[in-house]
Amino acid sequence: MPLRPHRPLPLATPAGVEVLTRILTQGPIPRVEIARRTGLSQAAVTKAVAPLIETGFVTDQAPVPADDNQLGIGRPVSPLTVVRESVSLIGLKVTPTSLIGVTTDFTAGILTVRHQRLDDTTPERVIDQLADLSRELITSLKTGEAMAGPLVGIGVAVSGDVDAAHGVVRDSPFMGWRDVPVAELMGQRLRVPVVVTNDVRALTVAEHWFGVGVDADSFAVVTIGSGIGCGLYINGEVVSGAYGVSGELGHLPLAPGDLVCTCGRRGCVETVASSDAILARTRETTGRADLDLAGAIKLAHEGDDHAREAFDRAGEVIGAALAAMVNLVGPELVVIAGEGVAEYDLYEDRLRRTFAEHAFGAAGDCRLMLRSHTFDDWARGAAATVIRSYVRGEPPLNR
């Protein structure tokens, strides 16, 4: 079994968790502002903060003038901020062709990055490589390559249906995995707590705690690439779903029923809108089986009708899927991300037109924001899920 974190947090009450979460995601922040945003008394905030400062997780910055609307002109306050180097995390992103690993500080700031080629996707081989990569990253922390505190956990992000509570990848079509106990297998190789999560949900956690979602009441992250994914932040929480499945935008049945998805079902959004689907369609209509994705993008930019049609068709289906999701859930913001955003200009017009046609009423006011992400960011998202579990005291990081 994995060991407990090397450095437990002094959080004895839910109020303590709430206070640290505010400092971590919204700091530097004065005590009085934490009290205002949480509804706690200033005495309760001070009581929660004291052990965090004493143990070196949180610090006071130099006093700065308060906002006129908070404490009065000129009266100093002492904002609280987390000590970034108080702990370190490892985040791992698994793809069918590579493993990406990062170490981060307590605010998910990336310290070191490692990439490894993956030639064999069988679970045992991938877990072996993940363990080797983790050891390499642990060594980078121990040798002082990056200033960081004790390692408290490793996050692993995998596409597909992931049972995060038990650390099991139930079904990952891209990896060809079914019922793989990743956390258990990693735990047999490394004496460190392991958190396993869906990759898009990990990216959503990172945006919620450390990105565009910090000040948003609700948002969605839609990733476009080899697959189409969606993470949802609604009512103060990243949505996991009763069965660990939620936001599967890529598997809404909005495409022609004769197209078979990698998941084995027909008519999924991914059969038209994924990068692989766009390439397959362009090869089919141009008769050029030698084309790669870069070539298809080049043809579309040059105005080739066949290539343009493939991207237009993708934009139309994605736009309809976004409208369906926004109509059902009602987020104020949708962040469009993933490796597929590189060709976003080729289908943006069709996507936005279709979204506007199908979004119901005020749902059409939902903002669509483009945000580029690399695979390093996906690995960072895995580390962010460990930070969240660490702060909340969730298994296997419970205190």
CSV table of C-alpha atoms in Angstrom, one decimal:
chain,number,residue,atom,x,y,z
A,1,MET,CA,0.0,0.0,0.0
A,2,PRO,CA,1.2,3.6,-0.6
A,3,LEU,CA,2.6,5.5,2.3
A,4,ARG,CA,0.8,8.5,3.7
A,5,PRO,CA,2.1,11.9,2.6
A,6,HIS,CA,5.5,12.8,4.0
A,7,ARG,CA,4.2,16.1,5.2
A,8,PRO,CA,0.6,16.1,6.5
A,9,LEU,CA,-1.4,19.3,6.5
A,10,PRO,CA,-2.5,20.7,9.9
A,11,LEU,CA,-6.2,20.9,8.9
A,12,ALA,CA,-8.4,19.7,11.6
A,13,THR,CA,-11.8,21.1,10.5
A,14,PRO,CA,-13.7,21.8,7.2
A,15,ALA,CA,-13.1,25.5,7.9
A,16,GLY,CA,-9.4,24.9,7.8
A,17,VAL,CA,-9.7,23.2,4.4
A,18,GLU,CA,-11.9,26.0,3.1
A,19,VAL,CA,-9.4,28.7,4.3
A,20,LEU,CA,-6.4,27.0,2.8
A,21,THR,CA,-8.2,26.4,-0.5
A,22,ARG,CA,-9.0,30.2,-0.7
A,23,ILE,CA,-5.4,31.1,0.0
A,24,LEU,CA,-4.1,28.5,-2.5
A,25,THR,CA,-6.4,29.5,-5.4
A,26,GLN,CA,-7.0,33.2,-4.7
A,27,GLY,CA,-4.0,34.4,-2.8
A,28,PRO,CA,-2.4,36.6,-1.9
A,29,ILE,CA,-5.5,37.4,0.1
A,30,PRO,CA,-6.1,39.2,3.4
A,31,ARG,CA,-7.8,37.4,6.3
A,32,VAL,CA,-10.7,39.8,6.2
A,33,GLU,CA,-11.3,39.0,2.6
A,34,ILE,CA,-11.2,35.2,3.3
A,35,ALA,CA,-13.8,35.8,6.0
A,36,ARG,CA,-16.0,37.8,3.6
A,37,ARG,CA,-15.8,35.1,0.9
A,38,THR,CA,-16.3,32.1,3.1
A,39,GLY,CA,-18.8,33.5,5.6
A,40,LEU,CA,-16.4,32.5,8.5
A,41,SER,CA,-15.7,34.9,11.3
A,42,GLN,CA,-12.3,36.6,11.3
A,43,ALA,CA,-11.5,34.7,14.5
A,44,ALA,CA,-12.2,31.4,12.8
A,45,VAL,CA,-10.0,32.4,9.9
A,46,THR,CA,-7.1,33.4,12.2
A,47,LYS,CA,-7.5,30.1,14.1
A,48,ALA,CA,-7.3,28.1,10.9
A,49,VAL,CA,-4.4,30.1,9.5
A,50,ALA,CA,-2.2,30.0,12.6
A,51,PRO,CA,-1.0,26.3,12.3
A,52,LEU,CA,-0.5,26.7,8.6
A,53,ILE,CA,1.9,29.6,9.2
A,54,GLU,CA,3.6,27.8,12.1
A,55,THR,CA,4.3,24.7,9.9
A,56,GLY,CA,5.4,26.7,6.9
A,57,PHE,CA,2.6,26.0,4.4
A,58,VAL,CA,1.4,29.6,4.5
A,59,THR,CA,3.1,33.0,5.0
A,60,ASP,CA,2.3,36.6,5.5
A,61,GLN,CA,3.6,39.0,2.8
A,62,ALA,CA,4.7,42.5,3.6
A,63,PRO,CA,1.8,44.8,4.4
A,64,VAL,CA,0.2,46.6,1.5
A,65,PRO,CA,-2.4,49.3,1.4
A,66,ALA,CA,-5.9,47.9,1.7
A,67,ASP,CA,-8.6,48.4,-0.9
A,68,ASP,CA,-10.7,51.5,-0.1
A,69,ASN,CA,-13.8,49.2,0.0
A,70,GLN,CA,-12.3,46.8,2.6
A,71,LEU,CA,-10.6,48.4,5.5
A,72,GLY,CA,-10.3,52.1,4.8
A,73,ILE,CA,-7.7,54.2,3.1
A,74,GLY,CA,-4.2,53.6,4.2
A,75,ARG,CA,-4.8,50.9,6.8
A,76,PRO,CA,-2.3,48.1,6.2
A,77,VAL,CA,-3.3,44.4,5.7
A,78,SER,CA,-1.1,41.3,5.6
A,79,PRO,CA,-2.1,39.1,2.7
A,80,LEU,CA,-1.7,35.4,3.0
A,81,THR,CA,0.0,33.3,0.4
A,82,VAL,CA,1.0,29.6,0.3
A,83,VAL,CA,4.7,28.7,0.4
A,84,ARG,CA,5.2,27.3,-3.0
A,85,GLU,CA,8.1,25.1,-2.1
A,86,SER,CA,6.5,23.6,1.0
A,87,VAL,CA,5.7,20.5,-0.9
A,88,SER,CA,6.1,19.0,-4.4
A,89,LEU,CA,3.9,16.9,-6.6
A,90,ILE,CA,4.4,14.7,-9.7
A,91,GLY,CA,1.9,14.7,-12.6
A,92,LEU,CA,1.9,12.1,-15.4
A,93,LYS,CA,0.0,12.1,-18.7
A,94,VAL,CA,-0.4,8.9,-20.6
A,95,THR,CA,-0.9,8.9,-24.4
A,96,PRO,CA,-0.7,5.9,-26.8
A,97,THR,CA,2.7,7.1,-28.1
A,98,SER,CA,4.3,8.9,-25.1
A,99,LEU,CA,4.4,9.6,-21.4
A,100,ILE,CA,4.7,13.1,-20.1
A,101,GLY,CA,5.9,13.8,-16.6
A,102,VAL,CA,6.2,17.0,-14.6
A,103,THR,CA,7.1,18.0,-11.1
A,104,THR,CA,5.3,21.0,-9.6
A,105,ASP,CA,5.2,23.1,-6.5
A,106,PHE,CA,2.2,23.6,-4.2
A,107,THR,CA,0.6,26.0,-6.7
A,108,ALA,CA,1.0,23.6,-9.7
A,109,GLY,CA,3.8,25.6,-11.1
A,110,ILE,CA,5.9,23.4,-13.3
A,111,LEU,CA,9.4,22.8,-12.0
A,112,THR,CA,10.8,20.0,-14.3
A,113,VAL,CA,9.5,18.2,-17.4
A,114,ARG,CA,10.3,14.8,-18.8
A,115,HIS,CA,9.0,13.1,-22.0
A,116,GLN,CA,9.4,9.4,-22.8
A,117,ARG,CA,8.4,7.6,-26.0
A,118,LEU,CA,6.0,4.8,-25.6
A,119,ASP,CA,6.3,1.8,-28.0
A,120,ASP,CA,4.1,-0.7,-26.1
A,121,THR,CA,0.7,0.1,-24.7
A,122,THR,CA,0.1,-3.1,-22.7
A,123,PRO,CA,-0.7,-2.1,-19.1
A,124,GLU,CA,2.2,-3.8,-17.4
A,125,ARG,CA,4.7,-2.2,-19.8
A,126,VAL,CA,3.2,1.2,-19.5
A,127,ILE,CA,3.1,1.0,-15.7
A,128,ASP,CA,6.7,-0.1,-15.6
A,129,GLN,CA,7.6,3.0,-17.7
A,130,LEU,CA,5.5,5.2,-15.5
A,131,ALA,CA,7.3,4.0,-12.5
A,132,ASP,CA,10.7,4.5,-14.1
A,133,LEU,CA,9.7,8.0,-15.1
A,134,SER,CA,8.4,8.7,-11.6
A,135,ARG,CA,11.8,7.6,-10.2
A,136,GLU,CA,13.6,10.0,-12.6
A,137,LEU,CA,11.4,12.9,-11.5
A,138,ILE,CA,11.9,12.0,-7.8
A,139,THR,CA,15.6,12.1,-8.4
A,140,SER,CA,15.3,15.5,-10.0
A,141,LEU,CA,13.7,16.7,-6.8
A,142,LYS,CA,16.2,15.1,-4.5
A,143,THR,CA,19.2,16.4,-6.4
A,144,GLY,CA,18.1,20.0,-6.2
A,145,GLU,CA,17.3,20.4,-9.9
A,146,ALA,CA,14.3,22.3,-8.7
A,147,MET,CA,13.6,23.9,-5.3
A,148,ALA,CA,10.8,21.9,-3.8
A,149,GLY,CA,9.6,20.4,-0.5
A,150,PRO,CA,8.7,16.8,0.3
A,151,LEU,CA,6.8,14.8,-2.4
A,152,VAL,CA,3.2,14.1,-1.3
A,153,GLY,CA,1.8,12.2,-4.2
A,154,ILE,CA,1.8,11.3,-7.9
A,155,GLY,CA,-1.1,12.0,-10.3
A,156,VAL,CA,-1.8,9.9,-13.4
A,157,ALA,CA,-4.1,11.2,-16.1
A,158,VAL,CA,-5.5,8.8,-18.7
A,159,SER,CA,-8.2,9.2,-21.3
A,160,GLY,CA,-11.5,7.3,-21.0
A,161,ASP,CA,-13.7,6.0,-18.2
A,162,VAL,CA,-11.7,6.2,-15.0
A,163,ASP,CA,-12.8,5.1,-11.5
A,164,ALA,CA,-10.9,7.7,-9.6
A,165,ALA,CA,-12.1,6.5,-6.2
A,166,HIS,CA,-10.4,3.1,-6.7
A,167,GLY,CA,-7.6,4.2,-9.1
A,168,VAL,CA,-8.9,1.9,-11.9
A,169,VAL,CA,-9.0,2.7,-15.7
A,170,ARG,CA,-12.3,1.0,-16.6
A,171,ASP,CA,-12.2,1.6,-20.3
A,172,SER,CA,-9.7,3.6,-22.4
A,173,PRO,CA,-10.3,3.0,-26.1
A,174,PHE,CA,-7.2,5.0,-27.1
A,175,MET,CA,-5.0,2.9,-24.8
A,176,GLY,CA,-6.9,-0.4,-25.5
A,177,TRP,CA,-7.3,-0.8,-21.7
A,178,ARG,CA,-10.1,-2.3,-19.7
A,179,ASP,CA,-10.2,-2.6,-15.9
A,180,VAL,CA,-6.6,-1.7,-15.3
A,181,PRO,CA,-5.9,-1.1,-11.6
A,182,VAL,CA,-3.3,1.7,-12.2
A,183,ALA,CA,-3.1,2.9,-8.6
A,184,GLU,CA,-2.5,-0.6,-7.3
A,185,LEU,CA,0.1,-1.4,-9.9
A,186,MET,CA,1.9,1.8,-9.3
A,187,GLY,CA,1.7,1.3,-5.6
A,188,GLN,CA,3.5,-2.0,-6.0
A,189,ARG,CA,6.4,-0.3,-7.6
A,190,LEU,CA,6.6,3.0,-5.7
A,191,ARG,CA,6.1,3.9,-2.1
A,192,VAL,CA,4.2,7.1,-2.9
A,193,PRO,CA,0.4,7.8,-2.9
A,194,VAL,CA,-1.1,7.7,-6.4
A,195,VAL,CA,-4.2,9.5,-7.7
A,196,VAL,CA,-5.6,8.3,-11.0
A,197,THR,CA,-8.1,10.4,-13.0
A,198,ASN,CA,-9.6,11.1,-16.4
A,199,ASP,CA,-7.2,13.4,-18.3
A,200,VAL,CA,-9.9,16.0,-19.2
A,201,ARG,CA,-11.2,16.1,-15.7
A,202,ALA,CA,-7.6,16.7,-14.5
A,203,LEU,CA,-7.3,19.6,-16.9
A,204,THR,CA,-10.5,21.0,-15.5
A,205,VAL,CA,-9.3,20.8,-11.9
A,206,ALA,CA,-6.2,22.7,-12.9
A,207,GLU,CA,-8.3,25.4,-14.6
A,208,HIS,CA,-10.6,25.6,-11.6
A,209,TRP,CA,-7.9,25.9,-9.0
A,210,PHE,CA,-5.2,27.7,-10.9
A,211,GLY,CA,-6.5,29.0,-14.2
A,212,VAL,CA,-9.5,30.7,-15.9
A,213,GLY,CA,-12.0,29.0,-13.6
A,214,VAL,CA,-10.7,30.6,-10.3
A,215,ASP,CA,-13.3,33.4,-10.5
A,216,ALA,CA,-16.0,31.7,-12.6
A,217,ASP,CA,-19.2,30.4,-11.1
A,218,SER,CA,-19.4,27.7,-13.7
A,219,PHE,CA,-17.4,26.7,-16.8
A,220,ALA,CA,-16.6,23.8,-19.1
A,221,VAL,CA,-13.4,22.7,-20.7
A,222,VAL,CA,-13.8,21.1,-24.1
A,223,THR,CA,-10.7,19.4,-25.5
A,224,ILE,CA,-10.3,18.7,-29.2
A,225,GLY,CA,-7.7,16.4,-30.7
A,226,SER,CA,-7.5,12.7,-31.1
A,227,GLY,CA,-10.6,12.6,-29.0
A,228,ILE,CA,-13.3,15.1,-27.9
A,229,GLY,CA,-13.5,15.5,-24.2
A,230,CYS,CA,-15.4,17.7,-21.8
A,231,GLY,CA,-14.9,18.6,-18.1
A,232,LEU,CA,-17.5,20.5,-16.1
A,233,TYR,CA,-17.3,22.8,-13.1
A,234,ILE,CA,-20.8,23.4,-11.8
A,235,ASN,CA,-22.2,24.4,-8.3
A,236,GLY,CA,-18.7,24.7,-6.8
A,237,GLU,CA,-17.3,21.4,-7.9
A,238,VAL,CA,-15.7,19.6,-10.8
A,239,VAL,CA,-18.4,17.1,-11.9
A,240,SER,CA,-17.4,13.4,-11.6
A,241,GLY,CA,-20.8,11.8,-12.1
A,242,ALA,CA,-22.5,9.1,-10.1
A,243,TYR,CA,-20.5,6.4,-11.9
A,244,GLY,CA,-17.4,8.4,-12.6
A,245,VAL,CA,-18.5,9.3,-16.1
A,246,SER,CA,-19.6,12.8,-17.0
A,247,GLY,CA,-19.2,15.3,-19.8
A,248,GLU,CA,-18.5,12.7,-22.6
A,249,LEU,CA,-19.2,15.2,-25.3
A,250,GLY,CA,-17.3,13.2,-27.9
A,251,HIS,CA,-19.8,10.3,-27.5
A,252,LEU,CA,-23.0,12.2,-28.1
A,253,PRO,CA,-24.8,10.6,-31.0
A,254,LEU,CA,-24.8,13.7,-33.3
A,255,ALA,CA,-22.9,12.3,-36.3
A,256,PRO,CA,-24.0,10.0,-39.2
A,257,GLY,CA,-25.0,6.6,-37.8
A,258,ASP,CA,-22.9,4.7,-40.4
A,259,LEU,CA,-19.7,5.9,-38.8
A,260,VAL,CA,-18.1,3.7,-36.1
A,261,CYS,CA,-16.3,5.3,-33.2
A,262,THR,CA,-13.2,4.0,-31.5
A,263,CYS,CA,-15.5,3.2,-28.5
A,264,GLY,CA,-17.4,0.7,-30.7
A,265,ARG,CA,-20.6,2.7,-30.9
A,266,ARG,CA,-22.0,4.5,-34.0
A,267,GLY,CA,-22.6,8.1,-34.7
A,268,CYS,CA,-20.4,9.6,-32.0
A,269,VAL,CA,-19.2,13.2,-32.3
A,270,GLU,CA,-15.6,11.9,-32.5
A,271,THR,CA,-16.3,10.0,-35.7
A,272,VAL,CA,-16.5,13.4,-37.5
A,273,ALA,CA,-14.8,15.9,-35.3
A,274,SER,CA,-11.6,14.3,-33.9
A,275,SER,CA,-8.3,15.0,-35.6
A,276,ASP,CA,-8.1,11.4,-36.8
A,277,ALA,CA,-11.6,11.6,-38.3
A,278,ILE,CA,-10.8,14.9,-40.1
A,279,LEU,CA,-7.7,13.3,-41.6
A,280,ALA,CA,-9.6,10.1,-42.6
A,281,ARG,CA,-12.3,12.2,-44.3
A,282,THR,CA,-9.7,14.3,-46.2
A,283,ARG,CA,-7.9,11.2,-47.4
A,284,GLU,CA,-11.1,9.7,-48.5
A,285,THR,CA,-12.4,12.7,-50.5
A,286,THR,CA,-9.1,13.7,-52.0
A,287,GLY,CA,-8.0,10.2,-52.8
A,288,ARG,CA,-4.6,10.9,-51.1
A,289,ALA,CA,-4.0,8.1,-48.7
A,290,ASP,CA,-0.5,9.4,-48.0
A,291,LEU,CA,-1.7,12.6,-46.3
A,292,ASP,CA,-0.9,13.3,-42.7
A,293,LEU,CA,-2.8,15.8,-40.5
A,294,ALA,CA,-0.3,18.6,-41.3
A,295,GLY,CA,-0.9,18.0,-45.0
A,296,ALA,CA,-4.7,18.1,-44.5
A,297,ILE,CA,-4.5,21.3,-42.7
A,298,LYS,CA,-2.2,22.8,-45.4
A,299,LEU,CA,-4.7,21.8,-48.1
A,300,ALA,CA,-7.6,23.4,-46.2
A,301,HIS,CA,-5.6,26.6,-45.7
A,302,GLU,CA,-5.0,26.6,-49.5
A,303,GLY,CA,-8.7,26.4,-50.1
A,304,ASP,CA,-9.0,22.8,-51.2
A,305,ASP,CA,-12.8,22.1,-51.2
A,306,HIS,CA,-12.4,18.5,-50.0
A,307,ALA,CA,-10.2,19.4,-47.1
A,308,ARG,CA,-12.4,22.4,-46.2
A,309,GLU,CA,-15.5,20.2,-46.2
A,310,ALA,CA,-13.9,17.9,-43.6
A,311,PHE,CA,-13.2,20.8,-41.3
A,312,ASP,CA,-16.6,22.4,-41.9
A,313,ARG,CA,-18.3,19.1,-41.0
A,314,ALA,CA,-16.2,18.8,-37.8
A,315,GLY,CA,-17.1,22.4,-36.9
A,316,GLU,CA,-20.8,21.8,-37.4
A,317,VAL,CA,-20.9,18.7,-35.2
A,318,ILE,CA,-18.8,20.3,-32.5
A,319,GLY,CA,-21.0,23.4,-32.5
A,320,ALA,CA,-24.1,21.3,-32.1
A,321,ALA,CA,-22.5,19.3,-29.3
A,322,LEU,CA,-21.4,22.5,-27.5
A,323,ALA,CA,-25.0,23.9,-27.8
A,324,ALA,CA,-26.4,20.7,-26.4
A,325,MET,CA,-24.1,20.8,-23.4
A,326,VAL,CA,-24.7,24.5,-22.7
A,327,ASN,CA,-28.4,24.0,-23.0
A,328,LEU,CA,-28.3,21.2,-20.5
A,329,VAL,CA,-25.8,22.5,-18.0
A,330,GLY,CA,-25.7,26.3,-18.5
A,331,PRO,CA,-22.0,27.2,-17.9
A,332,GLU,CA,-21.0,30.9,-18.2
A,333,LEU,CA,-17.8,30.0,-20.1
A,334,VAL,CA,-16.5,27.2,-22.3
A,335,VAL,CA,-12.8,26.9,-22.7
A,336,ILE,CA,-11.8,25.2,-26.0
A,337,ALA,CA,-8.5,23.5,-25.6
A,338,GLY,CA,-6.3,20.5,-26.7
A,339,GLU,CA,-3.9,19.8,-29.5
A,340,GLY,CA,-6.7,20.3,-32.1
A,341,VAL,CA,-6.9,24.0,-31.4
A,342,ALA,CA,-4.0,24.5,-33.8
A,343,GLU,CA,-6.4,24.2,-36.7
A,344,TYR,CA,-9.3,25.9,-34.9
A,345,ASP,CA,-9.4,28.7,-37.4
A,346,LEU,CA,-10.5,26.2,-40.1
A,347,TYR,CA,-13.7,25.3,-38.3
A,348,GLU,CA,-14.4,28.2,-36.0
A,349,ASP,CA,-16.9,30.0,-38.2
A,350,ARG,CA,-19.0,26.9,-38.8
A,351,LEU,CA,-18.7,26.0,-35.1
A,352,ARG,CA,-19.9,29.4,-33.8
A,353,ARG,CA,-22.7,29.6,-36.4
A,354,THR,CA,-24.0,26.1,-35.4
A,355,PHE,CA,-23.7,26.9,-31.7
A,356,ALA,CA,-25.7,30.1,-32.1
A,357,GLU,CA,-28.4,28.3,-34.1
A,358,HIS,CA,-28.9,25.6,-31.4
A,359,ALA,CA,-28.2,27.4,-28.1
A,360,PHE,CA,-31.5,28.1,-26.4
A,361,GLY,CA,-32.3,31.6,-25.3
A,362,ALA,CA,-29.7,33.2,-23.0
A,363,ALA,CA,-27.6,30.0,-23.2
A,364,GLY,CA,-26.3,31.6,-26.4
A,365,ASP,CA,-24.5,34.3,-24.2
A,366,CYS,CA,-22.1,31.6,-23.0
A,367,ARG,CA,-18.6,32.7,-23.9
A,368,LEU,CA,-16.4,30.5,-26.0
A,369,MET,CA,-12.7,31.0,-25.2
A,370,LEU,CA,-9.8,29.4,-27.0
A,371,ARG,CA,-6.9,28.3,-24.8
A,372,SER,CA,-3.8,26.5,-26.1
A,373,HIS,CA,-2.6,23.5,-24.0
A,374,THR,CA,0.4,21.3,-24.4
A,375,PHE,CA,0.8,17.8,-23.1
A,376,ASP,CA,2.9,19.3,-20.3
A,377,ASP,CA,-0.3,21.1,-19.2
A,378,TRP,CA,-2.2,17.9,-19.1
A,379,ALA,CA,0.5,16.4,-16.8
A,380,ARG,CA,0.2,19.5,-14.7
A,381,GLY,CA,-3.5,18.8,-14.4
A,382,ALA,CA,-2.7,15.4,-13.0
A,383,ALA,CA,-0.5,17.1,-10.3
A,384,ALA,CA,-3.4,19.6,-9.6
A,385,THR,CA,-5.7,16.7,-8.8
A,386,VAL,CA,-3.1,15.5,-6.2
A,387,ILE,CA,-3.0,19.0,-4.7
A,388,ARG,CA,-6.8,19.0,-4.4
A,389,SER,CA,-6.9,15.6,-2.8
A,390,TYR,CA,-4.0,16.6,-0.5
A,391,VAL,CA,-5.8,19.7,0.7
A,392,ARG,CA,-9.1,17.9,1.2
A,393,GLY,CA,-7.6,14.9,2.9
A,394,GLU,CA,-9.0,12.5,0.4
A,395,PRO,CA,-7.7,8.9,-0.1
A,396,PRO,CA,-5.0,7.9,-0.6
A,397,LEU,CA,-3.7,11.2,0.7
A,398,ASN,CA,-6.0,11.3,3.8
A,399,ARG,CA,-4.3,12.5,6.9
